[in-house]
Coordinates of C-alpha atoms and ligand atoms in Angstrom, one line a residue:
X1063 CA 29.1 28.8 -49.4
X1064 CA 30.0 30.1 -45.9
X1065 CA 29.0 27.9 -42.9
X1066 CA 26.4 30.2 -41.6
X1067 CA 24.8 30.7 -45.0
X1068 CA 24.8 27.0 -45.4
X1069 CA 22.7 26.4 -42.3
X1070 CA 20.4 29.3 -43.1
X1071 CA 19.7 27.7 -46.6
X1072 CA 19.2 24.4 -44.9
X1073 CA 16.7 25.8 -42.4
X1074 CA 14.7 27.5 -45.1
X1075 CA 14.8 24.4 -47.3
X1076 CA 13.2 22.3 -44.5
X1077 CA 10.7 24.8 -43.4
X1078 CA 9.5 25.7 -46.9
X1079 CA 9.7 22.3 -48.5
X1080 CA 9.3 23.9 -51.8
X1081 CA 12.5 25.1 -53.3
X1082 CA 15.8 23.2 -53.8
X1083 CA 18.8 24.5 -51.8
X1084 CA 20.5 26.0 -54.9
X1085 CA 17.5 28.3 -55.6
X1086 CA 17.3 29.3 -52.0
X1087 CA 21.0 30.1 -52.1
X1088 CA 20.5 32.3 -55.1
X1089 CA 17.7 34.2 -53.5
X1090 CA 19.3 34.9 -50.2
X1091 CA 20.7 38.4 -49.9
X1092 CA 23.1 40.2 -47.7
X1093 CA 21.1 43.2 -46.3
X1094 CA 22.4 46.7 -47.1
X1095 CA 22.9 47.4 -43.3
X1096 CA 23.8 45.2 -40.3
X1097 CA 20.7 46.1 -38.3
X1098 CA 18.6 44.2 -40.9
X1099 CA 20.4 41.0 -40.2
X1100 CA 23.3 39.1 -41.8
X1101 CA 21.2 37.2 -44.4
X1102 CA 17.8 38.0 -45.7
X1103 CA 15.4 35.9 -47.6
X1104 CA 12.9 37.7 -49.9
X1105 CA 9.6 36.0 -50.4
X1106 CA 8.3 38.0 -53.4
X1107 CA 9.2 35.4 -56.1
X1108 CA 7.3 32.8 -54.1
X1109 CA 4.0 34.9 -54.0
X1110 CA 2.7 33.6 -57.3
X1111 CA 3.6 30.0 -56.7
X1112 CA 2.1 29.9 -53.3
X1113 CA -0.8 32.3 -54.1
X1114 CA -0.1 34.3 -51.0
X1115 CA 1.1 37.7 -50.1
X1116 CA 4.9 37.9 -49.6
X1117 CA 4.5 39.3 -46.0
X1118 CA 2.3 36.3 -45.1
X1119 CA 4.7 33.8 -46.6
X1120 CA 7.6 35.4 -44.7
X1121 CA 5.6 35.4 -41.5
X1122 CA 4.6 31.7 -41.8
X1123 CA 8.1 30.7 -42.9
X1124 CA 9.7 32.4 -39.9
X1125 CA 7.4 30.6 -37.5
X1126 CA 8.3 27.3 -38.9
X1127 CA 12.0 27.7 -38.6
X1128 CA 13.3 26.1 -35.3
X1129 CA 15.6 27.9 -33.0
X1130 CA 19.2 27.4 -34.0
X1131 CA 22.4 28.3 -32.0
X1132 CA 23.9 29.9 -35.1
X1133 CA 21.1 32.4 -35.9
X1134 CA 19.6 33.5 -32.6
X1135 CA 17.2 36.0 -34.0
X1136 CA 14.8 35.8 -36.9
X1137 CA 12.7 38.8 -37.9
X1138 CA 10.1 39.4 -40.5
X1139 CA 10.1 42.8 -42.2
X1140 CA 7.6 43.2 -45.0
X1141 CA 8.3 40.4 -47.4
X1142 CA 11.7 39.5 -46.0
X1143 CA 12.9 37.0 -43.4
X1144 CA 16.0 38.4 -41.7
X1145 CA 18.4 36.2 -40.0
X1146 CA 20.7 37.5 -37.3
X1147 CA 23.7 35.4 -36.6
X1148 CA 25.1 34.8 -33.2
X1149 CA 28.6 35.9 -33.8
X1150 CA 30.1 34.2 -30.8
X1151 CA 28.7 31.0 -31.8
X1152 CA 29.7 31.5 -35.4
X1153 CA 33.2 32.4 -34.3
X1154 CA 33.5 29.1 -32.4
X1155 CA 32.7 27.2 -35.5
X1156 CA 34.4 29.4 -38.0
X1157 CA 37.8 30.4 -36.7
X1158 CA 39.1 26.9 -36.0
X1159 CA 37.9 25.9 -39.5
X1160 CA 39.9 28.7 -41.1
X1161 CA 42.9 27.8 -39.0
X1162 CA 42.7 24.2 -40.1
X1163 CA 42.0 24.8 -43.8
X1164 CA 44.4 27.8 -44.1
X1165 CA 45.0 28.5 -47.8
X1166 CA 42.3 26.0 -48.7
X1167 CA 39.6 27.9 -46.9
X1168 CA 36.7 28.7 -49.3
X1169 CA 37.7 26.1 -51.8
X1170 CA 34.8 24.5 -53.7
X1171 CA 34.5 21.2 -55.4
X1172 CA 32.3 22.7 -58.1
X1173 CA 35.0 22.2 -60.8
X1174 CA 35.9 18.6 -59.8
X1175 CA 37.2 16.8 -62.9
X1176 CA 36.5 19.8 -65.1
X1177 CA 38.9 22.2 -66.7
X1178 CA 39.0 25.9 -67.6
X1179 CA 41.2 27.2 -70.3
X1180 CA 42.4 30.7 -69.7
X1181 CA 44.0 32.6 -72.6
X1182 CA 45.7 35.7 -71.1
X1183 CA 48.6 38.1 -71.5
X1184 CA 49.3 36.9 -75.1
X1185 CA 51.3 39.9 -76.2
X1186 CA 52.6 40.4 -79.6
X1187 CA 56.1 39.3 -79.9
X1188 CA 58.7 41.5 -81.6
X1189 CA 56.9 44.4 -80.1
X1190 CA 57.7 45.3 -76.5
X1191 CA 55.5 44.1 -73.7
X1192 CA 53.9 47.4 -73.0
X1193 CA 51.6 48.3 -70.1
X1194 CA 48.7 47.8 -72.5
X1195 CA 49.2 44.1 -72.0
X1196 CA 49.5 44.5 -68.3
X1197 CA 45.7 44.4 -67.8
X1198 CA 45.2 41.0 -69.5
X1199 CA 48.2 39.6 -67.7
X1200 CA 47.0 40.6 -64.2
X1201 CA 43.4 39.9 -64.7
X1202 CA 44.1 36.5 -66.3
X1203 CA 46.6 35.5 -63.6
X1204 CA 44.1 36.3 -60.8
X1205 CA 41.2 34.5 -62.6
X1206 CA 43.4 31.4 -62.9
X1207 CA 43.8 31.3 -59.2
X1208 CA 40.2 32.0 -58.5
X1209 CA 39.1 29.2 -60.8
X1210 CA 41.5 26.8 -59.2
X1211 CA 40.0 27.8 -55.9
X1212 CA 36.6 26.7 -57.4
X1213 CA 38.1 23.2 -57.9
X1214 CA 38.8 23.4 -61.7
X1215 CA 41.9 22.3 -63.4
X1216 CA 43.2 25.5 -65.0
X1217 CA 45.2 25.6 -68.2
X1218 CA 47.0 28.9 -68.5
X1219 CA 47.7 29.5 -72.1
X1220 CA 49.8 32.4 -73.5
X1221 CA 48.6 32.8 -77.0
X1222 CA 51.6 34.8 -78.1
X1223 CA 51.3 37.0 -81.2
X1224 CA 54.2 35.3 -82.8
X1225 CA 52.9 35.1 -86.4
X1226 CA 51.5 37.6 -88.8
X1227 CA 52.3 40.4 -91.1
X1228 CA 54.2 42.3 -88.4
X1229 CA 57.0 39.8 -88.8
X1230 CA 57.3 40.6 -92.5
X1231 CA 57.8 44.3 -91.4
X1232 CA 60.4 43.5 -88.8
X1233 CA 62.3 41.1 -91.0
X1234 CA 62.3 43.7 -93.8
X1235 CA 63.5 46.4 -91.4
X1236 CA 66.1 44.2 -89.8
X1237 CA 67.6 43.2 -93.1
X1238 CA 67.9 46.8 -94.3
X1239 CA 68.7 48.7 -91.1
X1240 CA 69.3 46.1 -88.3
X1241 CA 72.3 45.5 -86.3
X1242 CA 74.4 42.4 -86.8
X1243 CA 72.8 39.3 -85.2
X1244 CA 75.7 39.2 -82.6
X1245 CA 74.4 42.3 -81.0
X1246 CA 71.2 40.4 -80.0
X1247 CA 71.3 40.0 -76.3
X1248 CA 68.8 40.3 -73.6
X1249 CA 67.0 43.6 -73.8
X1250 CA 67.5 44.1 -77.4
X1251 CA 63.8 43.8 -77.8
X1252 CA 64.1 47.6 -77.7
X1253 CA 66.1 47.3 -80.9
X1254 CA 63.3 45.4 -82.5
X1255 CA 60.9 48.1 -81.5
X1256 CA 63.2 50.7 -83.1
X1257 CA 63.0 48.7 -86.3
X1258 CA 59.3 48.4 -86.1
X1259 CA 58.9 52.2 -85.6
X1260 CA 61.3 53.0 -88.3
X1261 CA 59.5 50.7 -90.7
X1262 CA 56.3 52.6 -90.2
X1263 CA 57.9 56.0 -90.6
X1264 CA 59.5 55.0 -93.8
X1265 CA 56.5 53.2 -95.1
X1266 CA 54.5 56.4 -94.6
X1267 CA 56.8 58.0 -97.3
X1268 CA 57.2 55.0 -99.4
X1269 CA 54.1 52.7 -99.5
X1270 CA 56.0 50.0 -101.5
X1271 CA 57.7 49.0 -98.2
X1272 CA 54.3 47.4 -97.2
X1273 CA 54.5 45.2 -100.2
X1274 CA 58.0 44.2 -99.3
X1275 CA 56.9 43.3 -95.9
X1276 CA 54.0 41.3 -97.2
X1277 CA 56.4 39.4 -99.4
X1278 CA 58.6 38.6 -96.4
X1279 CA 55.7 37.3 -94.4
X1280 CA 54.5 35.2 -97.4
X1281 CA 58.1 33.8 -97.6
X1282 CA 57.9 33.0 -93.8
X1283 CA 54.5 31.2 -94.3
X1284 CA 56.0 29.3 -97.2
X1285 CA 58.8 28.0 -95.1
X1286 CA 61.7 30.2 -96.5
X1287 CA 64.8 29.3 -94.6
X1288 CA 66.3 32.9 -94.2
X1289 CA 62.9 34.3 -93.1
X1290 CA 62.4 31.4 -90.6
X1291 CA 65.8 31.7 -89.0
X1292 CA 65.2 35.4 -88.4
X1293 CA 61.8 34.8 -87.1
X1294 CA 63.0 32.2 -84.6
X1295 CA 65.7 34.6 -83.4
X1296 CA 63.2 37.5 -82.8
X1297 CA 60.8 35.1 -81.1
X1298 CA 63.5 33.8 -78.7
X1299 CA 64.8 37.3 -77.9
X1300 CA 61.3 38.5 -77.2
X1301 CA 60.2 35.5 -75.2
X1302 CA 63.4 35.7 -73.0
X1303 CA 62.6 39.2 -72.0
X1304 CA 58.9 38.5 -71.5
X1305 CA 59.6 35.6 -69.1
X1306 CA 61.8 37.9 -67.1
X1307 CA 58.9 40.2 -66.5
X1308 CA 56.5 37.3 -65.7
X1309 CA 59.0 36.1 -63.2
X1310 CA 59.2 39.4 -61.5
X1311 CA 55.4 39.3 -61.1
X1312 CA 55.3 35.6 -60.0
X1313 CA 53.2 34.7 -63.0
X1314 CA 53.5 31.3 -64.8
X1315 CA 52.0 29.7 -67.8
X1316 CA 51.3 26.0 -68.6
X1317 CA 51.5 26.6 -72.4
X1318 CA 53.4 29.1 -74.5
X1319 CA 51.4 28.1 -77.6
X1320 CA 51.3 31.2 -79.7
X1321 CA 49.8 31.8 -83.0
X1322 CA 52.6 30.0 -84.8
X1323 CA 51.8 26.9 -83.0
X1324 CA 48.7 26.5 -85.1
X1325 CA 50.3 26.7 -88.4
X1326 CA 50.1 23.0 -89.1
X1327 CA 46.6 22.9 -87.7
X1328 CA 45.2 25.5 -90.0
X1329 CA 44.7 23.2 -93.1
X1330 CA 42.5 20.9 -91.0
X1331 CA 40.4 23.8 -89.7
X1332 CA 40.0 25.2 -93.2
X1333 CA 38.9 21.9 -94.4
X1334 CA 36.1 21.8 -91.9
X1335 CA 35.2 25.3 -93.0
X1336 CA 35.2 24.3 -96.7
X1337 CA 31.3 23.8 -97.0
X1338 CA 30.7 27.3 -95.6
X1339 CA 33.4 29.2 -97.4
X1340 CA 32.7 31.7 -100.2
X1341 CA 35.0 33.7 -102.5
X1342 CA 34.9 37.4 -102.2
X1343 CA 37.3 39.7 -104.1
X1344 CA 39.8 36.9 -104.2
X1345 CA 39.7 36.3 -100.4
X1346 CA 37.8 33.5 -98.8
X1347 CA 35.2 34.3 -96.3
X1348 CA 32.4 32.8 -94.2
X1349 CA 29.2 34.7 -94.1
X1350 CA 27.6 35.2 -90.7
X1351 CA 24.3 36.5 -89.6
X1352 CA 23.3 40.1 -90.5
X1353 CA 24.6 41.8 -87.4
X1354 CA 28.2 40.7 -88.2
X1355 CA 30.5 41.3 -91.0
X1356 CA 31.8 38.1 -92.7
X1357 CA 34.7 36.2 -91.2
X1358 CA 37.9 36.4 -93.2
X1359 CA 39.5 33.0 -93.6
X1360 CA 42.2 33.6 -96.1
X1361 CA 43.4 36.8 -97.8
X1362 CA 43.7 37.1 -101.6
X1363 CA 47.4 36.2 -101.4
X1364 CA 46.6 33.1 -99.5
X1365 CA 48.0 34.3 -96.2
X1366 CA 46.0 33.3 -93.1
X1367 CA 44.9 35.7 -90.5
X1368 CA 44.7 36.2 -86.7
X1369 CA 41.1 34.9 -86.8
X1370 CA 42.0 31.8 -88.7
X1371 CA 44.5 31.0 -86.1
X1372 CA 42.0 31.6 -83.4
X1373 CA 39.6 29.2 -84.9
X1374 CA 42.2 26.4 -85.2
X1375 CA 43.3 27.2 -81.6
X1376 CA 39.8 26.8 -80.2
X1377 CA 39.3 23.5 -81.9
X1378 CA 42.7 22.3 -80.7
X1379 CA 42.0 23.4 -77.2
X1380 CA 38.6 21.6 -77.0
X1381 CA 40.2 18.4 -78.4
X1382 CA 43.2 18.6 -76.0
X1383 CA 41.6 19.8 -72.8
X1384 CA 38.0 19.1 -73.2
X1385 CA 37.3 22.3 -71.4
X1386 CA 34.2 23.1 -69.6
X1387 CA 34.9 26.8 -70.2
X1388 CA 37.4 28.7 -72.3
X1389 CA 38.0 32.3 -71.3
X1390 CA 39.7 34.9 -73.5
X1391 CA 41.0 37.7 -71.4
X1392 CA 41.4 40.4 -74.1
X1393 CA 40.6 44.1 -74.3
X1394 CA 37.1 45.2 -75.2
X1395 CA 38.1 46.3 -78.6
X1396 CA 38.3 42.7 -79.8
X1397 CA 34.7 42.0 -78.9
X1398 CA 33.6 41.6 -82.5
X1399 CA 36.5 39.4 -83.4
X1400 CA 35.4 36.9 -80.7
X1401 CA 31.9 37.1 -81.5
X1402 CA 32.8 36.1 -85.1
X1403 CA 35.1 33.3 -84.0
X1404 CA 32.4 31.9 -81.7
X1405 CA 29.7 32.2 -84.4
X1406 CA 31.9 30.3 -86.9
X1407 CA 32.4 27.6 -84.4
X1408 CA 28.7 27.4 -83.9
X1409 CA 28.2 27.1 -87.7
X1410 CA 30.7 24.2 -87.7
X1411 CA 28.2 22.5 -85.3
X1412 CA 30.4 22.8 -82.2
X1413 CA 27.9 23.2 -79.3
X1414 CA 30.9 23.8 -77.0
X1415 CA 31.2 27.2 -78.7
X1416 CA 28.7 28.3 -75.9
X1417 CA 31.3 27.6 -73.3
X1418 CA 33.7 30.1 -74.9
X1419 CA 33.7 33.4 -73.4
X1420 CA 35.4 36.7 -74.1
X1421 CA 36.3 38.4 -70.9
X1422 CA 36.9 42.0 -71.9
X1423 CA 38.4 44.9 -69.9
X1424 CA 38.8 48.7 -70.3
X1425 CA 41.7 50.8 -71.2
X1426 CA 44.7 51.7 -69.2
X1427 CA 45.4 55.4 -69.2
X1428 CA 48.9 56.5 -68.3
X1429 CA 48.5 60.1 -67.4
X1430 CA 47.5 61.9 -70.5
X1431 CA 50.0 60.0 -72.7
X1432 CA 48.6 58.2 -75.7
X1433 CA 50.2 54.9 -76.2
X1434 CA 50.9 53.7 -79.7
X1435 CA 53.3 51.0 -80.6
X1436 CA 53.6 52.3 -84.2
X1437 CA 54.8 55.6 -83.1
X1438 CA 57.1 54.2 -80.5
X1439 CA 55.0 55.7 -77.6
X1440 CA 55.2 52.7 -75.6
X1441 CA 55.8 52.3 -71.9
X1442 CA 57.7 49.2 -71.1
X1443 CA 56.2 47.3 -68.4
X1444 CA 59.7 46.3 -67.0
X1445 CA 60.2 50.0 -66.6
X1446 CA 57.0 50.5 -64.8
X1447 CA 57.7 47.7 -62.4
X1448 CA 61.2 48.9 -61.8
X1449 CA 60.0 52.4 -60.9
X1450 CA 57.3 50.9 -58.6
X1451 CA 59.9 48.9 -56.8
X1452 CA 62.2 51.9 -56.6
X1453 CA 59.5 54.2 -55.2
X1454 CA 58.5 51.6 -52.8
X1455 CA 62.0 51.2 -51.6
X1456 CA 62.3 54.9 -50.8
X1457 CA 59.1 54.7 -48.8
X1458 CA 60.4 51.7 -46.8
X1459 CA 63.7 53.6 -46.2
X1460 CA 61.7 56.4 -44.8
X1461 CA 59.2 54.5 -42.7
X1462 CA 61.1 51.3 -41.6
X1463 CA 64.8 51.6 -42.4
X1464 CA 65.8 48.7 -40.3
X1465 CA 63.5 46.2 -42.0
X1466 CA 65.2 42.9 -43.1
X1467 CA 65.0 41.9 -46.8
X1468 CA 64.2 45.4 -47.9
X1469 CA 64.8 44.5 -51.5
X1470 CA 62.5 41.5 -51.4
X1471 CA 59.7 43.4 -49.7
X1472 CA 60.1 46.4 -52.1
X1473 CA 59.6 44.1 -54.9
X1474 CA 56.6 42.4 -53.5
X1475 CA 55.0 45.6 -52.5
X1476 CA 55.9 47.7 -55.6
X1477 CA 54.8 45.0 -58.0
X1478 CA 51.6 44.2 -55.8
X1479 CA 50.8 47.9 -56.0
X1480 CA 50.7 48.0 -59.8
X1481 CA 48.7 44.8 -59.9
X1482 CA 46.2 45.8 -57.3
X1483 CA 45.6 49.0 -59.1
X1484 CA 44.6 47.0 -62.1
X1485 CA 42.2 44.7 -60.2
X1486 CA 40.4 47.0 -57.8
X1487 CA 37.8 48.2 -60.1
X1488 CA 35.3 46.3 -62.3
X1489 CA 37.5 45.2 -65.2
X1490 CA 35.4 46.8 -67.8
X1491 CA 36.1 50.3 -66.5
X1492 CA 39.1 52.2 -67.9
X1493 CA 41.8 52.7 -65.3
X1494 CA 44.2 55.4 -64.6
X1495 CA 47.8 55.0 -63.6
X1496 CA 48.8 57.5 -61.0
X1497 CA 51.9 56.8 -59.0
X1498 CA 50.8 58.7 -55.8
X1499 CA 47.5 57.0 -55.9
X1500 CA 48.6 53.5 -56.3
X1501 CA 51.4 53.6 -53.8
X1502 CA 49.3 55.4 -51.1
X1503 CA 49.7 53.1 -48.0
X1504 CA 46.4 54.5 -46.7
X1505 CA 44.4 54.4 -49.8
X1506 CA 42.4 51.8 -51.6
X1507 CA 45.7 50.1 -52.6
X1508 CA 47.6 46.9 -52.6
X1509 CA 50.2 48.3 -50.1
X1510 CA 47.3 49.2 -47.7
X1511 CA 46.0 45.6 -47.7
X1512 CA 49.6 44.2 -47.5
X1513 CA 50.4 46.6 -44.7
X1514 CA 47.3 45.4 -42.8
X1515 CA 48.4 41.9 -43.3
X1516 CA 51.9 42.7 -41.9
X1517 CA 50.3 44.4 -39.0
X1518 CA 48.3 41.3 -38.1
X1519 CA 51.4 39.2 -38.5
X1520 CA 53.3 41.4 -36.0
X1521 CA 50.5 41.3 -33.5
X1522 CA 50.6 37.5 -33.7
X1523 CA 54.4 37.5 -33.4
X1524 CA 54.1 39.4 -30.1
X1525 CA 51.0 37.7 -28.7
X1526 CA 51.3 34.3 -30.2
X1527 CA 48.5 32.2 -31.8
X1528 CA 46.6 30.4 -29.1
X1529 CA 45.7 26.8 -29.6
X1530 CA 42.2 27.4 -28.6
X1531 CA 40.0 30.1 -27.1
X1532 CA 36.6 30.8 -25.9
X1533 CA 35.4 32.7 -29.0
X1534 CA 32.0 33.6 -27.6
X1535 CA 33.8 36.3 -26.0
X1536 CA 34.0 38.2 -29.3
X1537 CA 31.0 40.4 -28.7
X1538 CA 32.3 43.8 -29.5
X1539 CA 30.7 45.4 -32.5
X1540 CA 34.1 45.6 -34.4
X1541 CA 34.7 41.9 -33.7
X1542 CA 31.3 40.8 -35.0
X1543 CA 31.8 42.7 -38.1
X1544 CA 35.0 40.8 -38.7
X1545 CA 33.6 37.4 -38.0
X1546 CA 30.7 38.0 -40.3
X1547 CA 33.1 39.1 -43.1
X1548 CA 35.3 36.0 -42.7
X1549 CA 32.2 33.9 -43.0
X1550 CA 31.4 35.4 -46.3
X1551 CA 34.7 34.8 -48.0
X1552 CA 33.7 31.5 -49.8
X1553 CA 30.8 33.3 -51.3
X1554 CA 33.1 36.2 -52.5
X1555 CA 35.3 33.7 -54.4
X1556 CA 32.4 32.1 -56.0
X1557 CA 31.0 35.4 -57.1
X1558 CA 34.3 36.5 -58.5
X1559 CA 34.5 33.3 -60.5
X1560 CA 31.0 33.6 -61.7
X1561 CA 31.5 37.1 -63.0
X1562 CA 35.1 36.5 -64.0
X1563 CA 35.7 39.6 -61.8
X1564 CA 38.8 39.7 -59.6
X1565 CA 37.7 43.1 -58.4
X1566 CA 35.1 41.3 -56.2
X1567 CA 38.0 39.8 -54.2
X1568 CA 40.0 43.1 -54.3
X1569 CA 37.2 45.0 -52.8
X1570 CA 36.5 42.4 -50.3
X1571 CA 40.1 42.5 -49.2
X1572 CA 40.0 46.3 -48.8
X1573 CA 36.8 46.1 -46.7
X1574 CA 38.3 43.4 -44.5
X1575 CA 41.4 45.5 -44.0
X1576 CA 39.5 48.6 -43.2
X1577 CA 37.3 46.7 -40.7
X1578 CA 40.4 45.1 -39.1
X1579 CA 42.1 48.5 -38.7
X1580 CA 38.9 49.8 -37.0
X1581 CA 39.0 46.9 -34.6
X1582 CA 42.8 47.5 -34.0
X1583 CA 42.2 51.1 -33.2
X1584 CA 39.3 50.5 -30.9
X1585 CA 40.6 47.6 -28.8
X1586 CA 43.5 46.2 -26.9
X1587 CA 44.6 42.9 -28.2
X1588 CA 47.4 41.0 -26.7
X1589 CA 47.3 43.0 -23.5
X1590 CA 43.6 42.6 -22.9
X1591 CA 42.3 40.4 -20.1
X1592 CA 43.8 36.9 -20.7
X1593 CA 40.7 35.0 -22.1
X1594 CA 39.6 38.0 -24.2
X1595 CA 43.3 38.4 -25.4
X1596 CA 43.3 34.7 -26.5
X1597 CA 40.0 35.1 -28.4
X1598 CA 41.1 38.3 -30.1
X1599 CA 44.5 36.8 -31.1
X1600 CA 42.5 34.0 -32.8
X1601 CA 40.3 36.5 -34.6
X1602 CA 43.5 38.3 -35.7
X1603 CA 44.9 35.1 -37.0
X1604 CA 41.7 34.3 -39.0
X1605 CA 41.9 37.9 -40.5
X1606 CA 45.5 37.4 -41.4
X1607 CA 44.9 34.2 -43.1
X1608 CA 41.9 35.4 -45.2
X1609 CA 43.8 38.6 -46.2
X1610 CA 46.8 36.5 -47.3
X1611 CA 44.4 34.2 -49.2
X1612 CA 42.7 37.1 -50.9
X1613 CA 45.9 38.6 -52.0
X1614 CA 47.0 35.2 -53.3
X1615 CA 43.9 35.0 -55.4
X1616 CA 44.7 38.4 -56.8
X1617 CA 48.2 37.1 -57.6
X1618 CA 49.8 39.4 -55.0
X1619 CA 52.3 38.5 -52.4
X1620 CA 51.8 39.0 -48.7
X1621 CA 55.1 39.8 -46.9
X1622 CA 55.0 39.3 -43.1
X1623 CA 56.9 42.4 -42.4
X1624 CA 57.1 45.7 -44.2
Ligands
LIG2280 N1 48.0 39.1 -79.4 C1 46.7 39.6 -79.3 C2 46.8 41.2 -79.1 O1 47.8 41.6 -78.4 C3 45.9 39.1 -78.1 C4 45.6 37.6 -78.3 C5 44.5 37.2 -77.4 N2 44.1 35.8 -77.6 C6 43.5 35.3 -78.6 N3 43.3 34.0 -78.6 N4 43.2 35.9 -79.7 O2 46.0 41.9 -79.4

C-alpha cells in the first residue's frame, strides 16, 4: 500500500473504530477525477451495520478525523469522505523513500515464506516455437516478477510438451523422409516442422500412417531404444533453439520439467486414482460432475495422455514446492482441461486443488493470417523478434544515428515492443499484431515508455540528481499529478498480482509516461530557479525509477539512451 493510502486507512480505522484496516483498504476508492480528492471512502456498506444514513456516517466520520499534514483537506460529498493529499508534504516523504528503495519500491511481504508455482510458455517440442506461444511466455514471465515483488518465492516451470503422440509422427516421418542425423544442427527445428507437416499431408491420403505413428509412440512409451534415441535428439535440438529465443528476451526458468519428466510418476498417480476409475470402451476414465465430460486417464492401447501427465505434475509440484498458489498460464481454449484436472484433484481429496488456477488469455492475430502448425502456417517467434530488432534499428538510424550500442538498444527496444504489445490489454482479449502500431514511439507502446525513461535519464544526466531538495515546492498541477501517481505504484503491483493481470502495470506505466511528458512540455526543469530545479530533478528521478521498475515487472528492459 502507498504511504498516503496507509495513513488514510489508519485515520479511518481510528476514527471509525469498527472495521479492520484490511476492510477499509478494500473499500477505499480512487475517485474518477482529481477534484473529488485522491482517495475516497464510501460509507454505503456501513449504513446497515450502523443503522444510519450513509451521508450522516460520512459527516460524523469526517468530523472525527484529526488534521493531518498529509491530507490537508477532507470533504464530505453524499455518502463519501474525500481525502485531498498535500502533494508537497507527500513528495517530501515519498521521493526520498523511492530513491532509497530503488528497485525494491512497492515490494510487499505478503508472500513471505510462501511460494507460487508458475507454469508458462510450455511449448510443444519438435514443433517450432511459434508466436502462438508468445503470449504465455510474456504474460508468465511478467507474472513471475510481479509475484516476486509481492514477496513470494516463485518457481518458474516450463512444462514442455516433450511427450505424446506427436513424437510418434515425427519419428515415423524422420525415419521415412528425414535427413541423416549429422545434418542436425542448430536451427534444424525447421526441418522437424517440415517432417511434421509432411506427415499430416501424407496421412490425409493414407490414414494407416496414423497407426504407424501410434505404434512408434507406443514403442517410445515402452522404452524402445531406437525410438528413445531419436526422441532425445529431437528434444535436444528443440530445446537448444528455444533457449536461444528465451535468452534474446531475457527470460529464464527454474525448471525445464516437461511432460516426459512425469513418466515415472504416472503409475503412482494412477494408483491414487484407482478407486475412482472406470472402464469405458476399453479406455479408463474418471467420471466428474454433470457439467463436465469424464476425465480420460488411459487410452485403450494403454497410452497415457496430456491430462494424466498434468495430474501427476500437479501432485509432484505440491509435494515438492508446497505451493500457496499454482498458476497455469495457458490459452483460454484449455479451460475445460484445467477444470477437469482440478476437479480430479479435488476428488482425490486434495484441498490444495483450490489454490490451482488457470490463467487464460486470448488469441494472437497476425494480420489476417491463420496460424496452423499442421499446415505449416507458423510464424517463428525468432523471425518476429529479428524483424522487430531490424525495424527498430532503422528507426534509430533515422532518429539518433550517433547513439552508442545501437545493436544492444535495438534489441532491447525491438523485443520490448513485441512484449509490451502483448501485455498492454487485459490478457483475456484477443490481440492484433501490427508492426506500425507496436513500434510507434508516440503510441501506447513499449518504445514510448522506454523513450520516456531515456528522456528522464538524459535530463538527470544534464542536471544531476540532487541529494536533497525542498519538495514542498512541487505545487504545479503537472507535478502533483506525478507525485500522486508515484504514490499509487505499490497498489498497482498488488492489483496486478491479485488479478494475474500484467496489463495493470502496463497501463500504469503508460499513464505515468504520458503525465511525465506533459510535465516536461509545460515546465523548465534543470534551468528553472535553483531550488525549484532541485525539487523537479528529484521528481524526475522518482519517475525514472518507477518507470524502470514498471518495465522490469513487465519483463522489459529500460535502456538509458535511445
Ligand atoms: N504444451 C501445451 C500446449 O502448447 C501447454 C502446456 C501448459 N501447461 C500444462 N501444465 N498443461 O498446448
